[in-house]
XYZ file of C-alpha atoms in Angstrom:
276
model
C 67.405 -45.700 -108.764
C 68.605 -48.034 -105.895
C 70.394 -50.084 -108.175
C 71.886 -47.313 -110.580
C 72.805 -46.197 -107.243
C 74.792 -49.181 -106.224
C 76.094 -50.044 -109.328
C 78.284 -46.767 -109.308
C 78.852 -47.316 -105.495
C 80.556 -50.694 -106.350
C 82.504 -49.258 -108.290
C 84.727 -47.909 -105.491
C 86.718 -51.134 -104.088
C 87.869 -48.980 -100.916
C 84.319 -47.973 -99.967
C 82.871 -51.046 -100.423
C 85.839 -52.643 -98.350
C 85.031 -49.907 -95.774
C 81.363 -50.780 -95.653
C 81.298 -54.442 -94.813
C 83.897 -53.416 -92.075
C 81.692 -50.588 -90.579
C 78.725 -53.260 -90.858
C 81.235 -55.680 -88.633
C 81.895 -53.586 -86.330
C 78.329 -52.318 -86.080
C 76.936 -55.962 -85.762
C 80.078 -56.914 -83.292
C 79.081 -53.991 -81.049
C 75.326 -54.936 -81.454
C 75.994 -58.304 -80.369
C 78.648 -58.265 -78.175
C 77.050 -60.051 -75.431
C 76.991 -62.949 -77.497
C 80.585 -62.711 -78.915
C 82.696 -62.474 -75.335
C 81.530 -64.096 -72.286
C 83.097 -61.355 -69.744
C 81.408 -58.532 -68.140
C 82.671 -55.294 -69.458
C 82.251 -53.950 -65.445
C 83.845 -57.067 -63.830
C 86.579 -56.720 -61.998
C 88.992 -59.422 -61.089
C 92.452 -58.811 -59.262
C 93.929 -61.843 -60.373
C 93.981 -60.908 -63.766
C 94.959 -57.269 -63.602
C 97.409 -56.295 -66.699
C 97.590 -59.958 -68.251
C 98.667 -59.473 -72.048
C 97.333 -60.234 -75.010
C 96.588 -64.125 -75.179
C 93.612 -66.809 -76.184
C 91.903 -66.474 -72.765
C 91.882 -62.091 -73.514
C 92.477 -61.169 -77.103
C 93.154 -57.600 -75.941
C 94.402 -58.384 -72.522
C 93.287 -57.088 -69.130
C 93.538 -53.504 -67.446
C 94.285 -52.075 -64.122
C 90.946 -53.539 -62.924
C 91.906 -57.213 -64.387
C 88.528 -56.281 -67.008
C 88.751 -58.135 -70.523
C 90.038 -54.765 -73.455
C 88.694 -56.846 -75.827
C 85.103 -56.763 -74.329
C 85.360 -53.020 -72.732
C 86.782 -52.303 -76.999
C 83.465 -53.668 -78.301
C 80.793 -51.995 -75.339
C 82.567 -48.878 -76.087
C 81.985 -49.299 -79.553
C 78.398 -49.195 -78.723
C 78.738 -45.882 -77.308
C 81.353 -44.155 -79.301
C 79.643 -45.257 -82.767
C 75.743 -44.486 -81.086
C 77.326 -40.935 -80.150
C 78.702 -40.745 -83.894
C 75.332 -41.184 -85.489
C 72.455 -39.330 -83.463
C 74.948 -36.470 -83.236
C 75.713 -36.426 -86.560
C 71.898 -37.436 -87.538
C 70.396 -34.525 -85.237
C 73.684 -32.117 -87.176
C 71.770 -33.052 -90.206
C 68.426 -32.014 -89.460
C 68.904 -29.019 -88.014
C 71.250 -28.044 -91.004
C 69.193 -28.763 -93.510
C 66.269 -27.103 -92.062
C 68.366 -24.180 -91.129
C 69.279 -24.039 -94.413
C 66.312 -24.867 -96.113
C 65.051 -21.373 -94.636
C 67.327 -19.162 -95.588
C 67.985 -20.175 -98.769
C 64.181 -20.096 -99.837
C 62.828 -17.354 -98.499
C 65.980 -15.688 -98.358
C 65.737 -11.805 -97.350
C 65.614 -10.968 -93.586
C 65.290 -14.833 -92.684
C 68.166 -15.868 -95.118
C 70.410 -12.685 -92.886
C 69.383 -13.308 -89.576
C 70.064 -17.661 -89.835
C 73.097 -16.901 -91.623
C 74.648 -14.619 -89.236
C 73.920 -16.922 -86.487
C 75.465 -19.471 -88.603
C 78.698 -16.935 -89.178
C 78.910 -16.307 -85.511
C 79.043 -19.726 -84.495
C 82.025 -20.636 -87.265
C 84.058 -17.815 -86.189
C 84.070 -19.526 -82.351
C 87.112 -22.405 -82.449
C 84.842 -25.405 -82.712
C 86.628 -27.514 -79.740
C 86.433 -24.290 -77.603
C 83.241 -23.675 -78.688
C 82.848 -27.882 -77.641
C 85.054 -27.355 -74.130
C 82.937 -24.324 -73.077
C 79.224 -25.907 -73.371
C 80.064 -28.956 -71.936
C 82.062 -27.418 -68.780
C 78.585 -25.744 -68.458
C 76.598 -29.271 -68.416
C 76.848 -32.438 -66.737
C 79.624 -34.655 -68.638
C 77.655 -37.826 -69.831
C 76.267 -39.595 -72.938
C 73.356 -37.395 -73.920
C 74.990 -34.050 -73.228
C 78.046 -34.837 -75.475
C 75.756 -35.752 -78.547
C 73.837 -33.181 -77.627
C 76.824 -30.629 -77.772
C 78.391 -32.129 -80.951
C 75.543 -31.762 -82.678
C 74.556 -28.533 -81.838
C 78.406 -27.123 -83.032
C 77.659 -29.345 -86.101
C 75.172 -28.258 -88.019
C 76.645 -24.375 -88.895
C 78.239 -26.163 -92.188
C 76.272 -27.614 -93.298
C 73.352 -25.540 -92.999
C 75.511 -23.370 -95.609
C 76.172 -25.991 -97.904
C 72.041 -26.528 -97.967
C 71.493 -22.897 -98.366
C 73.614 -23.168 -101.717
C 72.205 -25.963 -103.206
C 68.457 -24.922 -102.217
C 69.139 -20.757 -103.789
C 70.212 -23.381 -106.980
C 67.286 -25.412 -107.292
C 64.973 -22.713 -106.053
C 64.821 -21.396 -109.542
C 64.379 -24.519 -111.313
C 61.291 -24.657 -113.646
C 59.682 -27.296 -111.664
C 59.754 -25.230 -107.989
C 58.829 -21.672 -110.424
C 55.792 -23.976 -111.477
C 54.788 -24.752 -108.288
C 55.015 -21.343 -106.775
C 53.200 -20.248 -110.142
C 50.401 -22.811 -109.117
C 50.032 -20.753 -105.620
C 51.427 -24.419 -104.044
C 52.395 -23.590 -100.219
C 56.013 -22.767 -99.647
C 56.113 -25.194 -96.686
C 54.833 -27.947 -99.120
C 57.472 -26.705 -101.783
C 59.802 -27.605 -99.288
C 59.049 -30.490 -98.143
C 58.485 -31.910 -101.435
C 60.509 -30.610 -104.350
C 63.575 -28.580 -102.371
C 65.010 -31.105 -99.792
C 64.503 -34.301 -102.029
C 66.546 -32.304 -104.309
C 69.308 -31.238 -101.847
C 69.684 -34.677 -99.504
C 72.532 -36.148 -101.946
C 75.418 -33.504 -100.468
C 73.817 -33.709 -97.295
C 73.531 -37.851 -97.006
C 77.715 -37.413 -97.714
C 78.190 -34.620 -94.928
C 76.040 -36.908 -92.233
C 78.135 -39.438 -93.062
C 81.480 -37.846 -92.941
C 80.286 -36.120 -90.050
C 79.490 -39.331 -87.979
C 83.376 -39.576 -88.298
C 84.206 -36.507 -86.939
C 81.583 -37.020 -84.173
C 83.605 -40.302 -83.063
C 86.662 -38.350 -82.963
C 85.451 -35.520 -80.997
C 83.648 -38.062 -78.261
C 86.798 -39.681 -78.214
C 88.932 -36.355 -76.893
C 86.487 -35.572 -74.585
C 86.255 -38.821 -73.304
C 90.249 -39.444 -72.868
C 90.012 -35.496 -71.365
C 87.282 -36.670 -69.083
C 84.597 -34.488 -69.969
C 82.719 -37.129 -72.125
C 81.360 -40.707 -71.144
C 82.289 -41.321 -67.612
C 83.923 -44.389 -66.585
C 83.101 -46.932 -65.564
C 80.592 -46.814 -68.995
C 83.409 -47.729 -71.497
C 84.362 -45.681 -74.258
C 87.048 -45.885 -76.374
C 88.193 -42.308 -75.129
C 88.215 -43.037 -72.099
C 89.703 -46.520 -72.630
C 92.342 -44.477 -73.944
C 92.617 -42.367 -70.963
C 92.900 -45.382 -68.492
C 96.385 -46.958 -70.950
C 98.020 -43.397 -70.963
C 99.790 -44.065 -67.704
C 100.682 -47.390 -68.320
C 102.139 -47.288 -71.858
C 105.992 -48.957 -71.036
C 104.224 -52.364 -70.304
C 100.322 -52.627 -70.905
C 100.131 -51.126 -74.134
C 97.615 -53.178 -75.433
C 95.457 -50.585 -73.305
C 96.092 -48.037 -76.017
C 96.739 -49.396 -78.997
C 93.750 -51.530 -79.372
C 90.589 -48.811 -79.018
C 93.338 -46.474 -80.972
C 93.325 -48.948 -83.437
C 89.021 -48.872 -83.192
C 88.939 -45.497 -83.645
C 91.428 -45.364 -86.478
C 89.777 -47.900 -88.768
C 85.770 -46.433 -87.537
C 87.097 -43.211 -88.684
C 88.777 -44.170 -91.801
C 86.325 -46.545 -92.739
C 83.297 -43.660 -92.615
C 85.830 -40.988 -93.984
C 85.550 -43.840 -97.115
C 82.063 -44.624 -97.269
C 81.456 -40.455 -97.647
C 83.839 -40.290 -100.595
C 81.908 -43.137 -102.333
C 78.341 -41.646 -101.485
C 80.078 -38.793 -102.883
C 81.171 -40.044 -105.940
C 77.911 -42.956 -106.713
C 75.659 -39.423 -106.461
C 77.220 -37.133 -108.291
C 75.805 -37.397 -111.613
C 78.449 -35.509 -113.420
C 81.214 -38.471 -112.569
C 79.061 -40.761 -114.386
C-alpha cells in the first residue's frame, strides 16, 4: 500500500518539490542551533539595522539580533503551532464526526448544531474573541485555532462515515452483535482518514497563517519568543530602509504555506482511487 501510495504521490512534480522543502525547513528549524552561531535573544547595539551581508544573511533589527536566526527559531514556533493545532483540529473532528454520523438521530442533531453554530460565527472573530478572553501565548493560540478548527471537518467525517456506514462489511459486523465503539474504531475511521489526512494537512497551513496575524496583531507569541508574526510586526515601522525585516519571514510564511497548500493537493490526488 505504502508504495502504491507513493508511486501515485510521485507523480505530482510540485508536491514532491514542496515536500523536500517543507522537510528543509523542518530540519533547518530543528537544528538551528547548529546552523547559525547567534543567539536569537542577543542583543548588540553595534549592529542594530546592518543589511543583508555574509556576516547576517537576513541582516539585523532594531535590537542589532541576527533575522536570519530569529527567521529560523520562529520557524520552530510558527510550524509547531501549525501542526498540534491542526493535529488536535483533526481529532476532535473526526471523533465529532464519527458520532454523529453513526449513530446519527438525537446525537447526529445535537453535534451538528453545535457544529452549525460555530460556522455561522466569523472564524477570526470567533479567533479575536477567545483569545482576548485568555492569556496571549504559545499554548493558548494552538489551543484556540484548534478548537475553531475542527467544525469542518467534523462535517466532512460525518459524510464519509453515513457512506461507509452501510457498507456490507460494517452491516456484517453490526449483524455479528460487534460493539459499535469497536465498529468504530476499526472498520469506520480506517475507512474515512484519507479526506481527513488531506484536511490536517491543508489545515496546518491555515494554522500558520492564522498564528501569524495574531502574532503581527500582538495577541499571539509574545516577543521576545520569535515568531514570524511578530517578526513581521517589529519591520512594519521600518519598511523605507530595513526591509529585510519584512520581507524575509514574509517570504517564510509564503513558501510554508504554499508548500503545505501543495503537499494536500497531492495527498489528495495519490488517495483518491478514482484518479488512478
Amino acid at each position: 500500500m505504502l508504495k502504491i501510495f507513493l508511486t501515485h504521490y510521485a507523480k505530482n512534480k510540485l508536491s514532491v518539490a514542496a515536500a523536500i522543502v517543507i522537510l528543509l525547513f523542518s530540519g533547518a528549524a530543528i537544528f538551528c542551533p547548529l546552523i547559525t552561531p547567534y543567539d536569537p535573544d542577543e542583543i548588540d547595539l553595534a549592529q542594530i539595522y546592518q543589511p543583508p551581508s555574509a556576516e547576517h544573511l537576513f541582516g539585523t533589527d532594531m535590537n542589532g539580533r541576527d533575522v536570519f536566526t530569529r527567521v529560523l527559531y520562529g520557524a520552530r514556533i510558527s510550524m509547531s503551532v501549525g501542526f498540534i493545532s491542526s493535529g488536535l483540529a483533526g481529532l476532535i473532528g473526526v471523533l465529532i464526526g464519527a458520532l454523529a454520523g453513526f449513530f446519527g438521530g438525537r446525537i447526529d442533531n445535537l453535534l451538528m448544531r453545535l457544529v452549525d453554530l460555530i460556522l455561522c460565527i466569523p472564524s477570526f472573530f470567533l479567533l479575536l474573541m477567545v483569545i482576548a478572553m485568555l492569556e496571549p501565548n504559545i499554548y493558548n493560540v494552538m489551543i484556540v485555532i484548534a478548537l475553531t478548527s475542527w467544525p469542518g471537518l467534523a462535517r466532512m467525517v460525518r459524510a464519509e462515515v453515513l457512506s461507509v456506514r452501510e457498507r456490507d462489511f460494517v452491516q456484517a459486523a453490526i449483524a455479528l452483535g460487534i460493539g459499535r465503539w469497536r465498529i468504530i474504531w476499526r472498520h469506520i475511521i480506517p475507512n474515512v482518514m484519507a479526506p481527513v489526512f488531506v484536511a490536517i494537512t491543508l489545515g496546518v497551513a491555515a494554522a500558520i497563517l492564522v498564528e501569524s496575524g495574531l502574532s503581527f496583531l500582538g495577541l499571539g507569541v509574545q516577543p521576545p519568543t520569535p515568531s514570524w508574526g511578530n517578526i513581521l510586526a517589529q519591520g512594519r515601522s521600518v519598511m523605507q530602509f530595513a526591509w529585510w525585516m519584512t520581507v524575509f519571514p514574509g517570504l517564510a510564511i509564503f513558501i510554508t504555506v504554499l508548500g503545505y497548500n501543495l503537499i494536500g493537493e497531492g495527498l489528495r490526488d495519490a488517495l483518491d482511487p478514482r484518479l488512478h
